[in-house]
Structure formats: C-alpha cells, structure tokens
Short mmCIF file of C-alpha atoms and ligand atoms in Angstrom, two decimals:
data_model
loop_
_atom_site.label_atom_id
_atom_site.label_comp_id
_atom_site.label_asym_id
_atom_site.label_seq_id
_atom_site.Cartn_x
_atom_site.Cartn_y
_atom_site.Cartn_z
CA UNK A 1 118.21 117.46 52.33
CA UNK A 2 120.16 115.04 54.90
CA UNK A 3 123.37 115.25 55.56
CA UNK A 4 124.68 113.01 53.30
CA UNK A 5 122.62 114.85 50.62
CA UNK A 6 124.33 118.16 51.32
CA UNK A 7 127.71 116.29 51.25
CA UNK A 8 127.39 115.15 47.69
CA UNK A 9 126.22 118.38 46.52
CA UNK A 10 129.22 120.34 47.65
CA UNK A 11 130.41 119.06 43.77
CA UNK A 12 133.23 116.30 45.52
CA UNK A 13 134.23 118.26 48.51
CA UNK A 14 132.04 117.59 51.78
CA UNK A 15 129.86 120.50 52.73
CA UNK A 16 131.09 122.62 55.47
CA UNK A 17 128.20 124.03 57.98
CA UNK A 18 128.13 127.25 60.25
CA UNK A 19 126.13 128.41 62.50
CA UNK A 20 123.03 130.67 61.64
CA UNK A 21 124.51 134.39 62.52
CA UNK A 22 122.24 136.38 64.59
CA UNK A 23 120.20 133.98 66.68
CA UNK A 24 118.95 134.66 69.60
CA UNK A 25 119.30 132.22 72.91
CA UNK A 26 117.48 131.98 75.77
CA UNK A 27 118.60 129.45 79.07
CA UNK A 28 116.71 128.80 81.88
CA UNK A 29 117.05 126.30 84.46
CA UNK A 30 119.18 123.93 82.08
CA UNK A 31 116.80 123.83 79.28
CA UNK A 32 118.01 126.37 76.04
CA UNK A 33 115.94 127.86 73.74
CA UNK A 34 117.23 128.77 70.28
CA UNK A 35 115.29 131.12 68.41
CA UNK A 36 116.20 132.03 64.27
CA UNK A 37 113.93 135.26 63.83
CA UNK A 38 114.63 135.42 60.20
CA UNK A 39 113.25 131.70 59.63
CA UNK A 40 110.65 132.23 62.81
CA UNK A 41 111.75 128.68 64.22
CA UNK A 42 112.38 127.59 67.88
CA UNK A 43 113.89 124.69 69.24
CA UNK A 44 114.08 123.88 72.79
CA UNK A 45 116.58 121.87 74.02
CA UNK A 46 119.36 121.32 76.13
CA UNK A 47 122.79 123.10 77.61
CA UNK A 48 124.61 120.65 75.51
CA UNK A 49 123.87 122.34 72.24
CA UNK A 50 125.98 125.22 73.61
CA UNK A 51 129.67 123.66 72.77
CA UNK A 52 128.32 122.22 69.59
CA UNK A 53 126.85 125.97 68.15
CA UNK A 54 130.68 127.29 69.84
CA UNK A 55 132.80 124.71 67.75
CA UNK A 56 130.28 125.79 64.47
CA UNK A 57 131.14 129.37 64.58
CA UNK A 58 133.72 128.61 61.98
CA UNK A 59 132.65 126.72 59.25
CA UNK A 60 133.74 123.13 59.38
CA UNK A 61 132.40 119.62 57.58
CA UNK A 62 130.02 117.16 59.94
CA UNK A 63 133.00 114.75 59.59
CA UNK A 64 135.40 117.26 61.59
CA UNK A 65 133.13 117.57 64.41
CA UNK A 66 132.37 113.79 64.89
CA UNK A 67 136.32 112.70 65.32
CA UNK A 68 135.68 115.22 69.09
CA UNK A 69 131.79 114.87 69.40
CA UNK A 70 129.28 112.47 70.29
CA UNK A 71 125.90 113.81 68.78
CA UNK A 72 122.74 112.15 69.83
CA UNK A 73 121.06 110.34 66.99
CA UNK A 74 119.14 113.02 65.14
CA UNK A 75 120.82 116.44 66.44
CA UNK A 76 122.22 117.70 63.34
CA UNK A 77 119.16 117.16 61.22
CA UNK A 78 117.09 118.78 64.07
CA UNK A 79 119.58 121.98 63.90
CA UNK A 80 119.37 121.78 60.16
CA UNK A 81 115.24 121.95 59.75
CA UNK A 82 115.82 124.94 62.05
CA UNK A 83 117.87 126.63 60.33
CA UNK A 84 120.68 126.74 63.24
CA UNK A 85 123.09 124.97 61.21
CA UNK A 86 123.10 125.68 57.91
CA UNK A 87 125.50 124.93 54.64
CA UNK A 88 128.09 127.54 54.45
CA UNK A 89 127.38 127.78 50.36
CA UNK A 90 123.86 128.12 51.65
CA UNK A 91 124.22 131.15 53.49
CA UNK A 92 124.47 134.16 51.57
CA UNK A 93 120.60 132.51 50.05
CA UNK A 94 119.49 132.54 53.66
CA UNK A 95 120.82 135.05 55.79
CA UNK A 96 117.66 137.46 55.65
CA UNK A 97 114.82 135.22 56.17
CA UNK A 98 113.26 132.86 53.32
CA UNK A 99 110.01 132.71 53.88
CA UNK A 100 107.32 134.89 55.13
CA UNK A 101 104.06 133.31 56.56
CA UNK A 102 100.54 134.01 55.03
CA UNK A 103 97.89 135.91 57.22
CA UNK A 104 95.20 133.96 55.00
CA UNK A 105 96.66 130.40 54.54
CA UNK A 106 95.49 127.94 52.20
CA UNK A 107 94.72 124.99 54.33
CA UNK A 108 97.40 124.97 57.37
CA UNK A 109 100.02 127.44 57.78
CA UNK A 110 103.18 125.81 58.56
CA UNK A 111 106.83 127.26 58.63
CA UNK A 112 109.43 125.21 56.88
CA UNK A 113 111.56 123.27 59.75
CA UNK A 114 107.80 121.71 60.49
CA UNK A 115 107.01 120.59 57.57
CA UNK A 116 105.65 117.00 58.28
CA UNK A 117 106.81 114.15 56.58
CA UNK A 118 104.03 112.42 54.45
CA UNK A 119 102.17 109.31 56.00
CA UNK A 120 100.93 106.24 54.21
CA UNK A 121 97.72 107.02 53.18
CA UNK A 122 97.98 110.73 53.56
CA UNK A 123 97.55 112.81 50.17
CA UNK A 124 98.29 116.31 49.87
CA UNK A 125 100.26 119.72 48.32
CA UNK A 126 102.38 122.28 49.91
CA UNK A 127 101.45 125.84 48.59
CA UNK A 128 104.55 128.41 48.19
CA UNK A 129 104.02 132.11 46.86
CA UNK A 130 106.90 133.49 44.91
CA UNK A 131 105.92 136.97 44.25
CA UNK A 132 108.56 137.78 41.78
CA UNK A 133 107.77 139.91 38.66
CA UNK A 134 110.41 141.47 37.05
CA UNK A 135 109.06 142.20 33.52
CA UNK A 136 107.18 144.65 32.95
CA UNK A 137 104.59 143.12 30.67
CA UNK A 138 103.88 140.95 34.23
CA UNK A 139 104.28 143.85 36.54
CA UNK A 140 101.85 143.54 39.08
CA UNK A 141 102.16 139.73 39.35
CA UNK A 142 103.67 140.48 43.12
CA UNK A 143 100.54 140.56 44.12
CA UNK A 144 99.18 137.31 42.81
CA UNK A 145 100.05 135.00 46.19
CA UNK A 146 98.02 137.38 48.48
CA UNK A 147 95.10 137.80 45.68
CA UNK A 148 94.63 133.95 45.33
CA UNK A 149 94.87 133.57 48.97
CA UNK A 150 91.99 136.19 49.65
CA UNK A 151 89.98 134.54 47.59
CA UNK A 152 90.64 131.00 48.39
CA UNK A 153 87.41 129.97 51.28
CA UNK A 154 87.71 127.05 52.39
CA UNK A 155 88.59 125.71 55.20
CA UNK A 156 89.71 122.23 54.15
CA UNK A 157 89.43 120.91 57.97
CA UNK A 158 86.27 120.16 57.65
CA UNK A 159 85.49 116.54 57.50
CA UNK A 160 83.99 117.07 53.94
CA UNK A 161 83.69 119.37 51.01
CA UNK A 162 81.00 119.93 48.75
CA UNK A 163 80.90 120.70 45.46
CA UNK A 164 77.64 121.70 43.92
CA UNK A 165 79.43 122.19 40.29
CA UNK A 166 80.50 118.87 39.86
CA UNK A 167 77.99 117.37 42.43
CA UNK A 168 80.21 115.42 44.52
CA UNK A 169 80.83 115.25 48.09
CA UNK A 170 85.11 114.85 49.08
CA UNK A 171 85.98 113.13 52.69
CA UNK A 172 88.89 115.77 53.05
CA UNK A 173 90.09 113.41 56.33
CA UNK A 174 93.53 112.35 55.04
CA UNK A 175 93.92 115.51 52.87
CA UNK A 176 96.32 117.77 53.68
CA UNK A 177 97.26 121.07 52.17
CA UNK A 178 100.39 123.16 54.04
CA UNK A 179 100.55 126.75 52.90
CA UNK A 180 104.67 128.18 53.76
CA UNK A 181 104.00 131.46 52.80
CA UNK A 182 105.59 133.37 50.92
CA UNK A 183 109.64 133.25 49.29
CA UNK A 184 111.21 136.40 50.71
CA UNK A 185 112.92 138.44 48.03
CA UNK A 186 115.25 142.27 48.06
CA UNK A 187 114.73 144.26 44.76
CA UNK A 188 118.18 143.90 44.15
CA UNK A 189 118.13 140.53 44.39
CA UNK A 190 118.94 138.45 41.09
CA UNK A 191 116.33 136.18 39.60
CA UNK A 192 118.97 133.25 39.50
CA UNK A 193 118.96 133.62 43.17
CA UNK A 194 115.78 134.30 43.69
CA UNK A 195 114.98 130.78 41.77
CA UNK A 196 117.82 129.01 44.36
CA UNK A 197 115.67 129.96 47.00
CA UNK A 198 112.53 128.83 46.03
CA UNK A 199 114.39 125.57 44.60
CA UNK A 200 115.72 124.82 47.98
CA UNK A 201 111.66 125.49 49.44
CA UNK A 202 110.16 123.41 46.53
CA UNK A 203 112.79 120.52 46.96
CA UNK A 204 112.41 120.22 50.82
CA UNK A 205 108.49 120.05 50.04
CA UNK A 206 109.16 116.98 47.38
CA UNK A 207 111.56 115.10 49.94
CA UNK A 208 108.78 115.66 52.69
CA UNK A 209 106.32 114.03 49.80
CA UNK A 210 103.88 116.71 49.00
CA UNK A 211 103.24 117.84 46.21
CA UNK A 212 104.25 121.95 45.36
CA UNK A 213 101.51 124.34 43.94
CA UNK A 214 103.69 127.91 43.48
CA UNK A 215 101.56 131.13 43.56
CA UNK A 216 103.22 133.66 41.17
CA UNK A 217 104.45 135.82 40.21
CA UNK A 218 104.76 136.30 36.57
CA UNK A 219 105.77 133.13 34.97
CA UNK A 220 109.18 132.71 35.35
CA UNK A 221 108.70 130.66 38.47
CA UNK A 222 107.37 127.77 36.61
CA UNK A 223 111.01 126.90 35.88
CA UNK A 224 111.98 127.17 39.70
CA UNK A 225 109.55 124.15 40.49
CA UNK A 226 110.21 122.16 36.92
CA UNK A 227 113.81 122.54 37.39
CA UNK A 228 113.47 120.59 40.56
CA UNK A 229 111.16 118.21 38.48
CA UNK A 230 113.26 117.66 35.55
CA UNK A 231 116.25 116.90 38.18
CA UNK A 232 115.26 114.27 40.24
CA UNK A 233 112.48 112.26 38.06
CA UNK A 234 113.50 110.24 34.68
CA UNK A 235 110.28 111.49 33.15
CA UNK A 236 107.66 114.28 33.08
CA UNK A 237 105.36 115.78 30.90
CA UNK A 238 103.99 119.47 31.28
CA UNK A 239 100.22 120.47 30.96
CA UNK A 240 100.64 124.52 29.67
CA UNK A 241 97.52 126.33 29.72
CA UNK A 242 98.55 130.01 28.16
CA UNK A 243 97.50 132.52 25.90
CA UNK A 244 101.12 132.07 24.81
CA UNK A 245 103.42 129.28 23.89
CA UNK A 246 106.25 130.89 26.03
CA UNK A 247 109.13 129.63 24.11
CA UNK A 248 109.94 133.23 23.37
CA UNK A 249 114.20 133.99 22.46
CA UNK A 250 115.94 136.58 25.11
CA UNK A 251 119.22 137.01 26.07
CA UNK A 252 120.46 133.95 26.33
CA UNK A 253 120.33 131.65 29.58
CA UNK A 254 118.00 134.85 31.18
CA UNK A 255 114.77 133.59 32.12
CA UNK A 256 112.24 135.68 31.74
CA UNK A 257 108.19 135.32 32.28
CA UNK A 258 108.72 134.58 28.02
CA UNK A 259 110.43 131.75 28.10
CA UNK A 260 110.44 129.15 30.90
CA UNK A 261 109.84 126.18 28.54
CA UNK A 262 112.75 127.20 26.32
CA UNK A 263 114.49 126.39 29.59
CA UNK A 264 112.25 123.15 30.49
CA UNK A 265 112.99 121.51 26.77
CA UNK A 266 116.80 121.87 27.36
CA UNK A 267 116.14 118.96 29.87
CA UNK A 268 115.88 115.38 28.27
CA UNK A 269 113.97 113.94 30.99
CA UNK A 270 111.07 116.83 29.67
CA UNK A 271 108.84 113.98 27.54
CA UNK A 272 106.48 116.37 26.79
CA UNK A 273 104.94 119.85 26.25
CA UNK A 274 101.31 119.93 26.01
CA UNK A 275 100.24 123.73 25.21
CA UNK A 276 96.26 124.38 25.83
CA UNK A 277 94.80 127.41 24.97
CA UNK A 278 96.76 129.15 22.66
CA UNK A 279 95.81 131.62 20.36
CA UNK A 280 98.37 134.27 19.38
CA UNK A 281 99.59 134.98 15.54
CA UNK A 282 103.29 136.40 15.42
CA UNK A 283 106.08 136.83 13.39
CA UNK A 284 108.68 134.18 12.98
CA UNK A 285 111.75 135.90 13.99
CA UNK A 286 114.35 136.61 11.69
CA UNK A 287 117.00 134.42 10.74
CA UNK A 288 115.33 131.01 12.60
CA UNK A 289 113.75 127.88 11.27
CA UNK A 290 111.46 125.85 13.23
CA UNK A 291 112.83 123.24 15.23
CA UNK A 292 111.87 119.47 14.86
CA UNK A 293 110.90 118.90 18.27
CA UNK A 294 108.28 116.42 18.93
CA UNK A 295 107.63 116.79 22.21
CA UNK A 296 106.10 120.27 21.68
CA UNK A 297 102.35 119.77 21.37
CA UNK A 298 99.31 121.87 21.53
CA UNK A 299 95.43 122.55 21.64
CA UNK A 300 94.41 126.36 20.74
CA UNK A 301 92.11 128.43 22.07
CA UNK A 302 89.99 128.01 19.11
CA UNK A 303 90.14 124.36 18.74
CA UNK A 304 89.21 123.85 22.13
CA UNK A 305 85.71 125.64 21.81
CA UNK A 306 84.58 122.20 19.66
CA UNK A 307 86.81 119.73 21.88
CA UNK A 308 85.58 117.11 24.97
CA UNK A 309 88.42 117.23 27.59
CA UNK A 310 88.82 113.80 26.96
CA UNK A 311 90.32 114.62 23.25
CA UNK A 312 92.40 117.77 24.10
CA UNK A 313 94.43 115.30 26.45
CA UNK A 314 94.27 112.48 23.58
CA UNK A 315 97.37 111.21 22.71
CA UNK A 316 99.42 111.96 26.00
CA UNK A 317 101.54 108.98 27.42
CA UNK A 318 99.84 108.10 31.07
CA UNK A 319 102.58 106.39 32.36
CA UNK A 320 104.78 109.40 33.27
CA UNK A 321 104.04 112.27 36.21
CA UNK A 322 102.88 115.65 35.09
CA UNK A 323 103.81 119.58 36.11
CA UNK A 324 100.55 121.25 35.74
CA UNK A 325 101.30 125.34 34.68
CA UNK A 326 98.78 127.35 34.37
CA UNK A 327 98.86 131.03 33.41
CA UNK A 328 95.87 132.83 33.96
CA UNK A 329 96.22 134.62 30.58
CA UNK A 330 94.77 131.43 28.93
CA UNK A 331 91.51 132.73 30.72
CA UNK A 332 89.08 135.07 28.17
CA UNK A 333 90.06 138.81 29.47
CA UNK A 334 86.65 139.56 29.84
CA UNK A 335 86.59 136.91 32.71
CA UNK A 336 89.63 137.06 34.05
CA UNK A 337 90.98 140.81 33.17
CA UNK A 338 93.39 140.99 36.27
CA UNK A 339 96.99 139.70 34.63
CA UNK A 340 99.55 141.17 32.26
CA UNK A 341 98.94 140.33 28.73
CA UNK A 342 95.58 139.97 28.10
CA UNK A 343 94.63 138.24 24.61
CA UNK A 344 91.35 138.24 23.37
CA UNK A 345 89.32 134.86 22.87
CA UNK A 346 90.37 132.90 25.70
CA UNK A 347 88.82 129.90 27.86
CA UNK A 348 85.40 130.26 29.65
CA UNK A 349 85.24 129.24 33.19
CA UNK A 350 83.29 126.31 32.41
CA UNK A 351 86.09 125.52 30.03
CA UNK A 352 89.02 125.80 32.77
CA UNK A 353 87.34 123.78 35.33
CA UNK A 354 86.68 120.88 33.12
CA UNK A 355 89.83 120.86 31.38
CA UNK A 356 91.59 120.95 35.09
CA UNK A 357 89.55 118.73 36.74
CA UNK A 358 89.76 115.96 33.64
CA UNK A 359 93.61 116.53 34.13
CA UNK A 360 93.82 115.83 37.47
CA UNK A 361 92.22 112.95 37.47
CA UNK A 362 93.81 111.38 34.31
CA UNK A 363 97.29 112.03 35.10
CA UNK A 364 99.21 111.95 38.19
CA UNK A 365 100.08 116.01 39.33
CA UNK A 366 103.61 115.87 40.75
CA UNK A 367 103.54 119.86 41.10
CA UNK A 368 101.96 122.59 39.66
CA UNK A 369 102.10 126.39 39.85
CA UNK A 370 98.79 129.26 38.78
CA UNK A 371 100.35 132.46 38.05
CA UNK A 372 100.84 136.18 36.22
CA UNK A 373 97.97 137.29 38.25
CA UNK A 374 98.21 140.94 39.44
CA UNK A 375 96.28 143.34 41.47
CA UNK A 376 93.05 144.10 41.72
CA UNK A 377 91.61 146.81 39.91
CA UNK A 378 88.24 146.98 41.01
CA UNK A 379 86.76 145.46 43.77
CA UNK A 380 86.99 142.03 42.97
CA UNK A 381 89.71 140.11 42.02
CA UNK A 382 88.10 138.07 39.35
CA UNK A 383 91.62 136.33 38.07
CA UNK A 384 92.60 135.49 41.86
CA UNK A 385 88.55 134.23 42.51
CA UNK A 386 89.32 131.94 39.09
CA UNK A 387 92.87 130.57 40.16
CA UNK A 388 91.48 129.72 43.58
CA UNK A 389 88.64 127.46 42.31
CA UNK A 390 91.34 125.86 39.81
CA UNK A 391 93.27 125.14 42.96
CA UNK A 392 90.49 123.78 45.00
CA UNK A 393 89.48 121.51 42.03
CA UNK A 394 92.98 120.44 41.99
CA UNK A 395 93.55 119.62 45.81
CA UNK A 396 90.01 118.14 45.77
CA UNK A 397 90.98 115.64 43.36
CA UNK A 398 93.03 113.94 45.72
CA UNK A 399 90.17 113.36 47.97
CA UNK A 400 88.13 110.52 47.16
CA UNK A 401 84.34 111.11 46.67
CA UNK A 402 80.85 110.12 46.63
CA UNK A 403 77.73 111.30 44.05
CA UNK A 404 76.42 114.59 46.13
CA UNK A 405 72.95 114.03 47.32
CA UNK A 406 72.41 117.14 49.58
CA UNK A 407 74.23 120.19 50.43
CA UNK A 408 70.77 121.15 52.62
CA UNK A 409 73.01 120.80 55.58
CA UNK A 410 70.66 120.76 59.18
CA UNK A 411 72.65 120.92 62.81
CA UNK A 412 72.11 117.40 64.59
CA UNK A 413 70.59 117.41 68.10
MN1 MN B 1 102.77 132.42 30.37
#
C-alpha cells in the first residue's frame, strides 16, 4: 500500500505514521543501519534518516512532516516495506512480528519488505502459511504449512520440470514462486485479527502482482484471501473442492472453518460458487427455507465418479478470475486420512489432479489456498504429500510446456 493508499483508508482522515518501537540501530562511519527484528528487515542507509525516525516518534500524517522536510524521492515507501514506519492504526497488528520464515521454502524464501514487484513476462504465486485452527473439529490444522512444505520437492530453479504424469516438460525460466513464511499468531489472539494480518500479507502480495496460495490452517482462512478478492476485483468466481458445502449457520458474523462462503456470498462481486466433491446428507436446520441463490452450484462426490473434467466445469462463465479453495477433506480418507473431518467416498488422486490441472488451465487462478490438513500420524504425511502435488500442478500451469520425450536425463561432457 503507497502512501496515498494508506491515506484514503484512514476512513476521511489522513493516516498518521510512527515509528516501529524497538528497533535496533547501528552507525558506522556515516552510513546507519536500521534493523526491525520482529519483521527480520535491514536497511542501510544514511545519518539523515536519524531526524526523520526523531520527528516520527509521535505519530503524525506524511503531510505534517513535508511542510519541515525534504525527503528524497522514495524514502518513505523504503521505510514503509521495512517496516520502520508504519500506520499508527497498523500497529497494535504488527508490533510482535508478522511473519515467520520457512526452514523448507516453496520455491524462494523471501521476507515481506523484498517482495519483488512482478515483471512483464514474469508469472508466478506468493505462498503464505496461516496456521490458525481454532475449532476443534480442525484441530491439528496448525500444522498443515510445515506438512505441505516437507513434502513439497522441488526445487523450481531448475531450468525445467518434468512431469512424467501428465508427460510434459515446463521451462520454469520466468516462473517464480516466493514462499513468506508463515503469519505469526498469540493464542489469545482473535481470529478477526488474526484475518487483518494475513489480509494486509495477502494484499501486499496482489499489489506486488503475484498471485497468493495460503497454507492452512483449518478453513477459515479462505475468507482472509477472498475477502481481499471480493474487495478489489468487480468479479470472481470460486472453485470449492470439499467434502462439505461450508455454508454452515454459527453465531452470527463469527467465522468459523464452517462457514467461510456464508461470508464470501454476502459480497455481490462473488459471481459464483462452484462446490466439487460433495457428498454429505444432513438435516435442514430448523426454522430455515432454502435460499434462491443462483450462484451456488455444485458437482458431488458421486457424480463426479462418471464425469470428464471438462463437464464438472461446464457451464462456468470464463470471462471472470477464479479463487481456487481446496480442502483436503474432498480427498477419499483412505488416501488422504491426515485432516479433521474425514467423510467417506471422496476423490481419488487421479481424480484431484485432473480436476486441478483442467482448472488451471481453463480459468485464470487469481489466488488460491489448500488447507485443514493436520499432523502426521504415521510416518508419512499422505494429505500434506497430496496438497503438495496439487500445488505443483497448479504453479506448473503457469509455465508453458512441451510434449515430454525423455526424463532419461545423462550429464553433458
Ligand atoms: Mn472445508
């Protein structure tokens, strides 16, 4: 978010920014280096920054400063992607770190401030694990970010990938895939400010031009990522592959791993709600009729076992971007047993892939999130080993690619 960005957000007041509390700051021979632990950034510059962070002690608007200070073009955004400066309403959603990097990254790890801004012809995704499960039908789901990570392989910098399933071969030079880590969270944290926090990671991935993949987590965090979605495009249609429809009533306006499409239809600029996979029989809560939305569709579990992946996608306006959620319950139990509410009579592997694959091909992925994953109970982490091929397939399909002829592979001399 610029400057001018953070302005209009402060709802008709200008935004006021302070400076980062407990920083540390190095100076040697007139150079200064400002370290934010919390955020792990570092920014070397020079003694002139020292006034500037003085006069931002106290929480003031950009506008104040500028009437007694000449910046040189660029400062403030530089202090901003470091965290130095930030938004005073920001704060309190900052102060203790937000993200903590992955010791297995998918693709590159890369901390926030350095976040590159898209090129050209570039194509790529910006993973983000938010290991947030509060309910305890999804406890466990914590653990889904490191689980996918451990059993994501490759590399992705080398100059191709090959994949015997499908038999193609991907030039992976322009692809790019930035792994952030993971959102920080306290236990006593709420989940509405848990979900500002990864909104505020998920948004500066979007304005960089990547696309988000979020690594629950049970599967409330869909609605961190489609909130974001819903916000700044006119149109956008969810692909939902679940067990369950997740529409479930709670308390109202508390989102729960139940219900983040209850939230997601409450937005107009949601077009539509494609459900795959579904296959649960329940009781129509009391007192309710069913509502005459049409942009609720879906494909069960059942009809899919007779279905090409061309027709479970039939029907679906191709114009408009996509959010691609999928919860690993969708998954048979027997091959994917490691998640939360395991339903009998679920997708096979071969199933998944296709249906994924077909998807992200067809329909342009703006963001996309795998989750309810939980720990490992034996020794391999079949969910995780399931999600991670999804997400290959995914980030692969922004790679172009040739027929694969070989994958006999001998060193040249
Ligand atoms: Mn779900």
């Amino acid at each position: 978010m610029n400057a001018r960005g953070a302005a209009r957000r402060g709802r008709g007041s200008p935004a006021r920014f302070v400076v980062f509390p407990d920083l540390a700051i190095q100076r040697s021979a007139g150079r200064v280096v400002v370290t934010n632990l919390a955020h792990a950034t570092h920014l070397e510059t020079s003694e002139a920054i020292l006034p500037l962070l003085e006069l931002f002690a106290r929480p003031r608007t950009l506008a104040s400063l500028k009437a007694e200070f000449r910046l040189p073009p660029g400062t403030f955004e530089e202090l901003r992607r470091h965290a130095i400066l930030v938004p005073e309403s920001e704060l309190p959603l900052v102060r203790g770190g937000l993200l903590a990097p992955s010791r297995s990254p998918i693709g590159e790890s890369r901390a926030l401030p350095d976040l590159p801004q898209r090129a050209g012809r570039e194509r790529g995704f910006c993973v983000v694990g938010v290991p947030l499960d509060r309910s305890t039908a999804s406890c466990g789901a914590r653990f889904g970010p490191a689980a996918v990570r451990g059993a994501f392989s490759l590399e992705l910098d080398a100059p191709a990938v090959v994949d015997l399933d499908f038999r193609r071969r991907h030039d992976t030079s322009r692809l790019r895939v930035f792994d952030l880590g993971d959102l920080q969270m306290q236990p006593s944290e709420t989940v509405e400010t848990i979900g500002r926090r990864a909104r505020m990671v998920i948004e500066r991935a979007l304005d960089a031009g990547w696309v988000p993949i979020v690594l629950g987590g049970d599967h409330s965090v869909a609605w961190f990522a489609l909130e974001a979605l819903l916000d700044r495009l006119p149109a956008l249609g969810v692909l939902h592959f679940d067990a369950h429809h997740d529409l479930y009533a709670g308390p109202p306006g508390e989102l729960a791993h139940s219900n983040p499409f209850a939230f997601a239809l409450e937005r107009r600029s949601l077009r539509v709600l494609h459900q795959i996979g579904l296959r649960t029989v329940e009781d129509q809560p009391v007192g309710t009729r069913p509502a005459r939305d049409r942009r609720v569709r879906w494909v069960s579990s059942r009809e899919l076992a007779r279905m090409r992946p061309a027709d479970v996608f039939r029907g679906l306006p191709t114009t408009i971007p996509y959010y691609l959620s999928f919860d690993i319950d969708c998954m048979d139990p027997s091959v994917a047993p490691e998640t939360g509410t395991r339903v009998p009579g679920g997708l096979t592997y071969a199933t998944a892939i296709e249906l994924v694959d077909h998807a992200a091909r067809r329909f342009r992925i703006v963001g996309a999130d795998f989750v309810e994953v939980t720990r490992t109970d034996g020794r391999d982490n079949l969910a995780a080993s399931i999600v991670a091929r999804l997400l290959a397939q995914l980030v692969l399909s922004a790679a172009p690619h040739t027929r694969l002829t070989s994958y006999h592979f001998v060193y040249e001399r």
